[in-house]
mmCIF file of C-alpha atoms and ligand atoms in Angstrom:
data_model
loop_
_atom_site.group_PDB
_atom_site.id
_atom_site.type_symbol
_atom_site.label_atom_id
_atom_site.label_comp_id
_atom_site.label_asym_id
_atom_site.label_seq_id
_atom_site.Cartn_x
_atom_site.Cartn_y
_atom_site.Cartn_z
ATOM 1 C CA MET A 217 54.594 -65.869 -26.245
ATOM 2 C CA ARG A 218 52.205 -66.344 -29.112
ATOM 3 C CA ILE A 219 52.785 -64.653 -32.461
ATOM 4 C CA ILE A 220 49.796 -64.055 -34.701
ATOM 5 C CA SER A 221 51.239 -63.407 -38.111
ATOM 6 C CA VAL A 222 48.982 -61.452 -40.436
ATOM 7 C CA LYS A 223 49.233 -59.942 -43.903
ATOM 8 C CA ASP A 224 48.817 -56.266 -43.271
ATOM 9 C CA TYR A 225 47.604 -53.473 -40.993
ATOM 10 C CA GLN A 226 43.958 -54.230 -41.648
ATOM 11 C CA GLU A 227 44.267 -57.893 -40.661
ATOM 12 C CA MET A 228 46.352 -56.920 -37.643
ATOM 13 C CA SER A 229 43.627 -54.522 -36.524
ATOM 14 C CA ARG A 230 40.879 -57.108 -36.883
ATOM 15 C CA ALA A 231 42.883 -59.759 -34.986
ATOM 16 C CA ALA A 232 43.766 -57.373 -32.136
ATOM 17 C CA ALA A 233 40.183 -56.120 -31.905
ATOM 18 C CA SER A 234 38.974 -59.730 -31.759
ATOM 19 C CA LEU A 235 41.243 -60.413 -28.773
ATOM 20 C CA ILE A 236 39.903 -57.315 -26.998
ATOM 21 C CA ALA A 237 36.309 -58.214 -27.860
ATOM 22 C CA ALA A 238 36.828 -61.730 -26.503
ATOM 23 C CA GLN A 239 38.162 -60.221 -23.284
ATOM 24 C CA VAL A 240 35.132 -57.938 -22.874
ATOM 25 C CA LEU A 241 32.641 -60.663 -23.764
ATOM 26 C CA GLY A 242 34.254 -63.051 -21.288
ATOM 27 C CA LYS A 243 34.569 -60.474 -18.513
ATOM 28 C CA PRO A 244 32.265 -57.485 -19.057
ATOM 29 C CA ASP A 245 33.895 -55.509 -16.215
ATOM 30 C CA SER A 246 37.389 -55.866 -17.668
ATOM 31 C CA VAL A 247 40.093 -53.325 -16.964
ATOM 32 C CA LEU A 248 41.525 -52.470 -20.370
ATOM 33 C CA GLY A 249 45.003 -50.993 -20.578
ATOM 34 C CA LEU A 250 44.993 -48.848 -23.700
ATOM 35 C CA ALA A 251 47.609 -47.386 -26.002
ATOM 36 C CA THR A 252 47.955 -44.500 -28.416
ATOM 37 C CA GLY A 253 49.936 -44.162 -31.637
ATOM 38 C CA SER A 254 48.937 -45.089 -35.155
ATOM 39 C CA SER A 255 49.229 -48.854 -34.552
ATOM 40 C CA PRO A 256 46.057 -49.366 -32.444
ATOM 41 C CA ILE A 257 43.778 -46.979 -34.393
ATOM 42 C CA GLY A 258 42.505 -49.697 -36.758
ATOM 43 C CA ALA A 259 41.698 -52.001 -33.835
ATOM 44 C CA TYR A 260 39.775 -49.172 -32.157
ATOM 45 C CA GLN A 261 37.804 -48.625 -35.370
ATOM 46 C CA LYS A 262 36.787 -52.286 -35.396
ATOM 47 C CA LEU A 263 35.710 -52.134 -31.743
ATOM 48 C CA ILE A 264 33.623 -49.040 -32.508
ATOM 49 C CA GLU A 265 32.044 -50.780 -35.493
ATOM 50 C CA TRP A 266 31.135 -53.852 -33.419
ATOM 51 C CA HIS A 267 29.830 -51.689 -30.582
ATOM 52 C CA LYS A 268 27.627 -49.701 -32.993
ATOM 53 C CA ALA A 269 26.323 -52.976 -34.445
ATOM 54 C CA GLY A 270 25.207 -53.937 -30.939
ATOM 55 C CA ALA A 271 27.724 -56.743 -30.555
ATOM 56 C CA LEU A 272 29.920 -55.229 -27.851
ATOM 57 C CA ASP A 273 28.937 -53.504 -24.630
ATOM 58 C CA PHE A 274 31.669 -51.651 -22.754
ATOM 59 C CA SER A 275 29.423 -50.192 -20.061
ATOM 60 C CA ALA A 276 31.027 -52.176 -17.235
ATOM 61 C CA CYS A 277 34.647 -51.727 -18.409
ATOM 62 C CA SER A 278 37.306 -49.468 -16.932
ATOM 63 C CA THR A 279 40.426 -48.259 -18.704
ATOM 64 C CA ALA A 280 43.939 -47.204 -17.800
ATOM 65 C CA ASN A 281 45.947 -45.599 -20.561
ATOM 66 C CA LEU A 282 49.653 -46.105 -20.784
ATOM 67 C CA ASP A 283 50.950 -42.601 -20.995
ATOM 68 C CA GLU A 284 50.552 -38.859 -21.516
ATOM 69 C CA TYR A 285 52.782 -35.976 -22.538
ATOM 70 C CA VAL A 286 53.811 -33.696 -19.697
ATOM 71 C CA GLY A 287 52.480 -30.180 -20.123
ATOM 72 C CA LEU A 288 49.606 -30.842 -22.536
ATOM 73 C CA THR A 289 46.054 -30.221 -21.378
ATOM 74 C CA LYS A 290 43.298 -32.736 -22.117
ATOM 75 C CA ASP A 291 41.953 -30.381 -24.790
ATOM 76 C CA ASN A 292 45.230 -30.050 -26.649
ATOM 77 C CA ASP A 293 44.729 -31.973 -29.865
ATOM 78 C CA GLN A 294 48.137 -33.629 -29.442
ATOM 79 C CA SER A 295 47.417 -34.913 -25.962
ATOM 80 C CA TYR A 296 46.764 -38.602 -25.551
ATOM 81 C CA ALA A 297 43.570 -37.789 -23.643
ATOM 82 C CA TYR A 298 42.288 -36.037 -26.783
ATOM 83 C CA PHE A 299 43.517 -38.901 -29.004
ATOM 84 C CA MET A 300 41.608 -41.451 -26.946
ATOM 85 C CA ARG A 301 38.391 -39.432 -27.067
ATOM 86 C CA GLN A 302 38.654 -38.969 -30.826
ATOM 87 C CA ASN A 303 39.660 -42.514 -31.666
ATOM 88 C CA LEU A 304 37.650 -44.521 -29.159
ATOM 89 C CA PHE A 305 35.993 -43.091 -26.075
ATOM 90 C CA ASP A 306 33.558 -40.715 -27.840
ATOM 91 C CA HIS A 307 32.215 -43.626 -29.870
ATOM 92 C CA ILE A 308 31.714 -46.377 -27.283
ATOM 93 C CA ASN A 309 30.002 -46.523 -23.903
ATOM 94 C CA ILE A 310 32.545 -46.636 -21.104
ATOM 95 C CA PRO A 311 31.364 -44.260 -18.357
ATOM 96 C CA ALA A 312 33.638 -41.196 -18.257
ATOM 97 C CA GLU A 313 34.487 -41.660 -14.582
ATOM 98 C CA ARG A 314 36.071 -44.999 -15.359
ATOM 99 C CA LEU A 315 38.482 -43.674 -18.011
ATOM 100 C CA ASN A 316 41.951 -43.195 -16.554
ATOM 101 C CA ILE A 317 44.994 -41.549 -18.062
ATOM 102 C CA PRO A 318 47.993 -39.821 -16.451
ATOM 103 C CA ASP A 319 47.389 -36.095 -15.967
ATOM 104 C CA GLY A 320 49.931 -34.263 -18.095
ATOM 105 C CA THR A 321 49.055 -30.947 -16.478
ATOM 106 C CA ASN A 322 50.196 -32.010 -13.008
ATOM 107 C CA PRO A 323 53.610 -30.353 -12.663
ATOM 108 C CA ASN A 324 54.427 -32.479 -9.609
ATOM 109 C CA ALA A 325 55.811 -35.631 -11.214
ATOM 110 C CA ALA A 326 56.215 -37.604 -8.005
ATOM 111 C CA ALA A 327 52.639 -36.868 -6.950
ATOM 112 C CA GLU A 328 51.200 -37.686 -10.371
ATOM 113 C CA CYS A 329 53.127 -40.960 -10.686
ATOM 114 C CA ALA A 330 52.049 -42.036 -7.176
ATOM 115 C CA ARG A 331 48.435 -41.081 -7.953
ATOM 116 C CA TYR A 332 48.414 -43.112 -11.147
ATOM 117 C CA ASP A 333 49.955 -46.179 -9.490
ATOM 118 C CA LYS A 334 47.195 -45.978 -6.900
ATOM 119 C CA VAL A 335 44.543 -45.758 -9.646
ATOM 120 C CA ILE A 336 45.887 -48.955 -11.226
ATOM 121 C CA GLU A 337 46.089 -50.677 -7.854
ATOM 122 C CA GLU A 338 42.527 -49.706 -6.985
ATOM 123 C CA LEU A 339 41.324 -51.061 -10.326
ATOM 124 C CA GLY A 340 42.819 -54.400 -9.274
ATOM 125 C CA GLY A 341 45.429 -54.294 -12.035
ATOM 126 C CA ILE A 342 44.901 -54.621 -15.758
ATOM 127 C CA ASP A 343 43.134 -57.518 -17.438
ATOM 128 C CA LEU A 344 44.299 -56.859 -20.977
ATOM 129 C CA GLN A 345 47.042 -54.404 -21.865
ATOM 130 C CA LEU A 346 47.236 -53.285 -25.487
ATOM 131 C CA LEU A 347 50.666 -52.085 -26.621
ATOM 132 C CA GLY A 348 52.272 -50.575 -29.667
ATOM 133 C CA ILE A 349 56.037 -50.483 -29.906
ATOM 134 C CA GLY A 350 58.457 -47.649 -30.513
ATOM 135 C CA ARG A 351 61.200 -47.947 -33.140
ATOM 136 C CA ASN A 352 63.709 -48.257 -30.306
ATOM 137 C CA GLY A 353 61.703 -50.955 -28.523
ATOM 138 C CA HIS A 354 59.930 -48.654 -26.079
ATOM 139 C CA ILE A 355 56.534 -49.597 -24.642
ATOM 140 C CA GLY A 356 54.243 -46.905 -23.324
ATOM 141 C CA PHE A 357 56.927 -44.254 -23.005
ATOM 142 C CA ASN A 358 59.359 -46.534 -21.177
ATOM 143 C CA GLU A 359 62.433 -45.599 -23.160
ATOM 144 C CA PRO A 360 65.656 -47.656 -23.300
ATOM 145 C CA ALA A 361 67.361 -47.235 -19.922
ATOM 146 C CA ASP A 362 69.815 -48.848 -17.509
ATOM 147 C CA VAL A 363 67.039 -50.500 -15.529
ATOM 148 C CA PHE A 364 63.427 -51.565 -15.988
ATOM 149 C CA VAL A 365 61.361 -49.023 -14.040
ATOM 150 C CA ARG A 366 58.573 -50.651 -12.068
ATOM 151 C CA GLY A 367 56.097 -47.858 -11.302
ATOM 152 C CA THR A 368 54.609 -44.952 -13.214
ATOM 153 C CA ASN A 369 57.453 -42.599 -14.029
ATOM 154 C CA CYS A 370 58.302 -39.334 -15.704
ATOM 155 C CA VAL A 371 60.567 -39.930 -18.687
ATOM 156 C CA GLN A 372 62.783 -37.780 -20.836
ATOM 157 C CA LEU A 373 61.888 -38.701 -24.405
ATOM 158 C CA THR A 374 64.744 -39.870 -26.628
ATOM 159 C CA GLU A 375 65.665 -38.234 -29.931
ATOM 160 C CA SER A 376 64.378 -41.333 -31.764
ATOM 161 C CA THR A 377 60.944 -40.962 -30.179
ATOM 162 C CA ILE A 378 60.774 -37.196 -30.659
ATOM 163 C CA ASP A 379 61.734 -37.715 -34.288
ATOM 164 C CA ALA A 380 59.080 -40.446 -34.768
ATOM 165 C CA ASN A 381 56.338 -38.408 -33.117
ATOM 166 C CA LYS A 382 57.079 -35.009 -34.678
ATOM 167 C CA ARG A 383 54.850 -35.881 -37.632
ATOM 168 C CA PHE A 384 51.848 -35.166 -35.406
ATOM 169 C CA PHE A 385 53.016 -31.663 -34.418
ATOM 170 C CA ALA A 386 53.305 -28.462 -36.426
ATOM 171 C CA ARG A 387 56.992 -28.088 -35.521
ATOM 172 C CA GLU A 388 59.560 -30.402 -33.937
ATOM 173 C CA GLU A 389 60.019 -27.872 -31.096
ATOM 174 C CA ASP A 390 56.372 -28.431 -30.184
ATOM 175 C CA VAL A 391 56.908 -32.120 -29.328
ATOM 176 C CA PRO A 392 56.962 -32.324 -25.525
ATOM 177 C CA ARG A 393 60.277 -33.540 -24.150
ATOM 178 C CA GLN A 394 58.788 -35.405 -21.192
ATOM 179 C CA ALA A 395 55.961 -37.838 -20.583
ATOM 180 C CA TYR A 396 54.360 -39.716 -17.743
ATOM 181 C CA THR A 397 54.212 -43.428 -18.417
ATOM 182 C CA MET A 398 52.869 -46.491 -16.709
ATOM 183 C CA GLY A 399 55.855 -48.516 -15.526
ATOM 184 C CA ILE A 400 57.028 -51.941 -16.625
ATOM 185 C CA GLY A 401 55.641 -53.446 -13.398
ATOM 186 C CA ALA A 402 51.984 -52.724 -14.198
ATOM 187 C CA ILE A 403 52.462 -53.906 -17.782
ATOM 188 C CA MET A 404 54.058 -57.178 -16.642
ATOM 189 C CA LEU A 405 51.320 -57.699 -14.059
ATOM 190 C CA ALA A 406 48.609 -57.299 -16.705
ATOM 191 C CA ARG A 407 46.878 -60.640 -17.064
ATOM 192 C CA LYS A 408 47.149 -60.541 -20.840
ATOM 193 C CA VAL A 409 49.315 -58.363 -23.074
ATOM 194 C CA VAL A 410 48.525 -57.782 -26.750
ATOM 195 C CA MET A 411 51.068 -55.935 -28.858
ATOM 196 C CA VAL A 412 50.300 -54.641 -32.347
ATOM 197 C CA ALA A 413 53.079 -53.942 -34.823
ATOM 198 C CA SER A 414 52.870 -53.112 -38.496
ATOM 199 C CA GLY A 415 55.388 -52.055 -41.100
ATOM 200 C CA GLU A 416 59.049 -52.463 -41.839
ATOM 201 C CA ASP A 417 60.166 -49.645 -39.575
ATOM 202 C CA LYS A 418 59.148 -51.838 -36.625
ATOM 203 C CA ALA A 419 61.064 -54.913 -37.846
ATOM 204 C CA ASP A 420 64.278 -54.257 -35.884
ATOM 205 C CA ALA A 421 62.354 -53.522 -32.688
ATOM 206 C CA ILE A 422 60.272 -56.694 -33.132
ATOM 207 C CA ARG A 423 63.336 -58.819 -33.725
ATOM 208 C CA ALA A 424 64.984 -57.404 -30.580
ATOM 209 C CA THR A 425 61.759 -57.907 -28.610
ATOM 210 C CA VAL A 426 61.172 -61.491 -29.677
ATOM 211 C CA GLN A 427 64.630 -62.929 -30.268
ATOM 212 C CA GLY A 428 67.042 -60.547 -28.564
ATOM 213 C CA ASP A 429 68.457 -60.486 -25.046
ATOM 214 C CA ILE A 430 66.118 -59.403 -22.292
ATOM 215 C CA THR A 431 67.474 -55.977 -21.483
ATOM 216 C CA PRO A 432 66.146 -52.580 -20.373
ATOM 217 C CA TYR A 433 67.866 -51.169 -23.460
ATOM 218 C CA VAL A 434 64.995 -52.825 -25.344
ATOM 219 C CA PRO A 435 62.135 -52.344 -22.869
ATOM 220 C CA ALA A 436 59.725 -54.590 -24.803
ATOM 221 C CA SER A 437 62.139 -57.541 -24.526
ATOM 222 C CA ILE A 438 60.925 -58.180 -20.973
ATOM 223 C CA LEU A 439 57.655 -59.370 -22.506
ATOM 224 C CA GLN A 440 59.461 -62.628 -23.344
ATOM 225 C CA LEU A 441 58.922 -63.383 -19.640
ATOM 226 C CA HIS A 442 55.212 -62.557 -19.641
ATOM 227 C CA ARG A 443 52.972 -65.592 -19.232
ATOM 228 C CA ASP A 444 50.317 -64.435 -21.723
ATOM 229 C CA PHE A 445 51.930 -62.200 -24.308
ATOM 230 C CA VAL A 446 50.383 -62.138 -27.795
ATOM 231 C CA LEU A 447 52.159 -60.312 -30.585
ATOM 232 C CA VAL A 448 49.911 -59.465 -33.530
ATOM 233 C CA ALA A 449 52.184 -58.342 -36.339
ATOM 234 C CA ASP A 450 52.178 -58.114 -40.082
ATOM 235 C CA GLU A 451 54.649 -59.641 -42.500
ATOM 236 C CA ALA A 452 56.729 -56.485 -42.753
ATOM 237 C CA ALA A 453 57.088 -56.130 -38.976
ATOM 238 C CA LEU A 454 58.038 -59.825 -38.697
ATOM 239 C CA SER A 455 60.386 -59.727 -41.695
ATOM 240 C CA LYS A 456 63.620 -59.662 -39.689
ATOM 241 C CA LEU A 457 62.894 -62.635 -37.412
ATOM 242 C CA ASP A 458 65.121 -65.707 -37.750
ATOM 243 C CA LYS A 459 62.964 -68.498 -39.013
HETATM 244 C C1 GLP B 1424 54.383 -43.432 -28.841
HETATM 245 C C2 GLP B 1424 53.523 -44.067 -27.780
HETATM 246 C C3 GLP B 1424 53.652 -45.577 -27.756
HETATM 247 C C4 GLP B 1424 53.511 -46.106 -29.178
HETATM 248 C C5 GLP B 1424 54.595 -45.539 -30.047
HETATM 249 C C6 GLP B 1424 54.563 -46.056 -31.474
HETATM 250 O O1 GLP B 1424 55.690 -43.282 -28.434
HETATM 251 N N1 GLP B 1424 53.822 -43.571 -26.464
HETATM 252 O O2 GLP B 1424 52.692 -46.134 -26.893
HETATM 253 O O3 GLP B 1424 53.577 -47.513 -29.160
HETATM 254 O O4 GLP B 1424 54.414 -44.130 -30.076
HETATM 255 O O5 GLP B 1424 53.600 -45.369 -32.199
HETATM 256 P P1 GLP B 1424 53.057 -45.793 -33.611
HETATM 257 O O6 GLP B 1424 52.095 -46.877 -33.350
HETATM 258 O O7 GLP B 1424 52.420 -44.563 -34.163
HETATM 259 O O8 GLP B 1424 54.227 -46.252 -34.405
#
């Protein structure tokens, strides 16, 4: 594990974007595993800026997003498909047919999870997986559980996650209770994993991820076993680590 310690959100975003840019420059047909949430938005803005300046070409890339709410259509402004268009895809040049995200409108969970696993397999796995982290240590929407789930799965969101994500919805009742998420297997098989974390409310999760026991009750803790895991975090997010 490598920890890149930065001052604040802005520096975190620039450092994470630099890692992604290096990946794309080194391998133009990279498969990028992408994340939603407020943590990666700044990195996406940097990538857009560099693309618009002519420094980054994504035309040969493919993407696989981590997760999607069950029941939301791609046009719902709270769906992760919509988020990705707004925050990245509409502003760079990855061909639409190579953008992959679980389909929240498929009511058949088993079929959708199997389809998405096949998508990832056919892409040849993920070159660089970008991750945020939930306050309870979740990655993607892999919530704390008795076991690490390998494949794409349909999860019941925890109260902690519903509470954290309600700020994006008009009412708490509107927050979907289920999501499809890429499993821990695909994340661990990604050739490089970059996690971004900013702010004090992530400090406990970061401590448990980096220095705690490896346990499915803190899904991100398994990243201690990943051979190329880079954590880009600011001082506040790192503030609870033992020196
Ligand atoms: C959601 C997403 C995660 C994200 C987490 C934290 O639960 N499914 O992928 O990491 O939120 O979001 P934020 O970065 O806004 O704190």
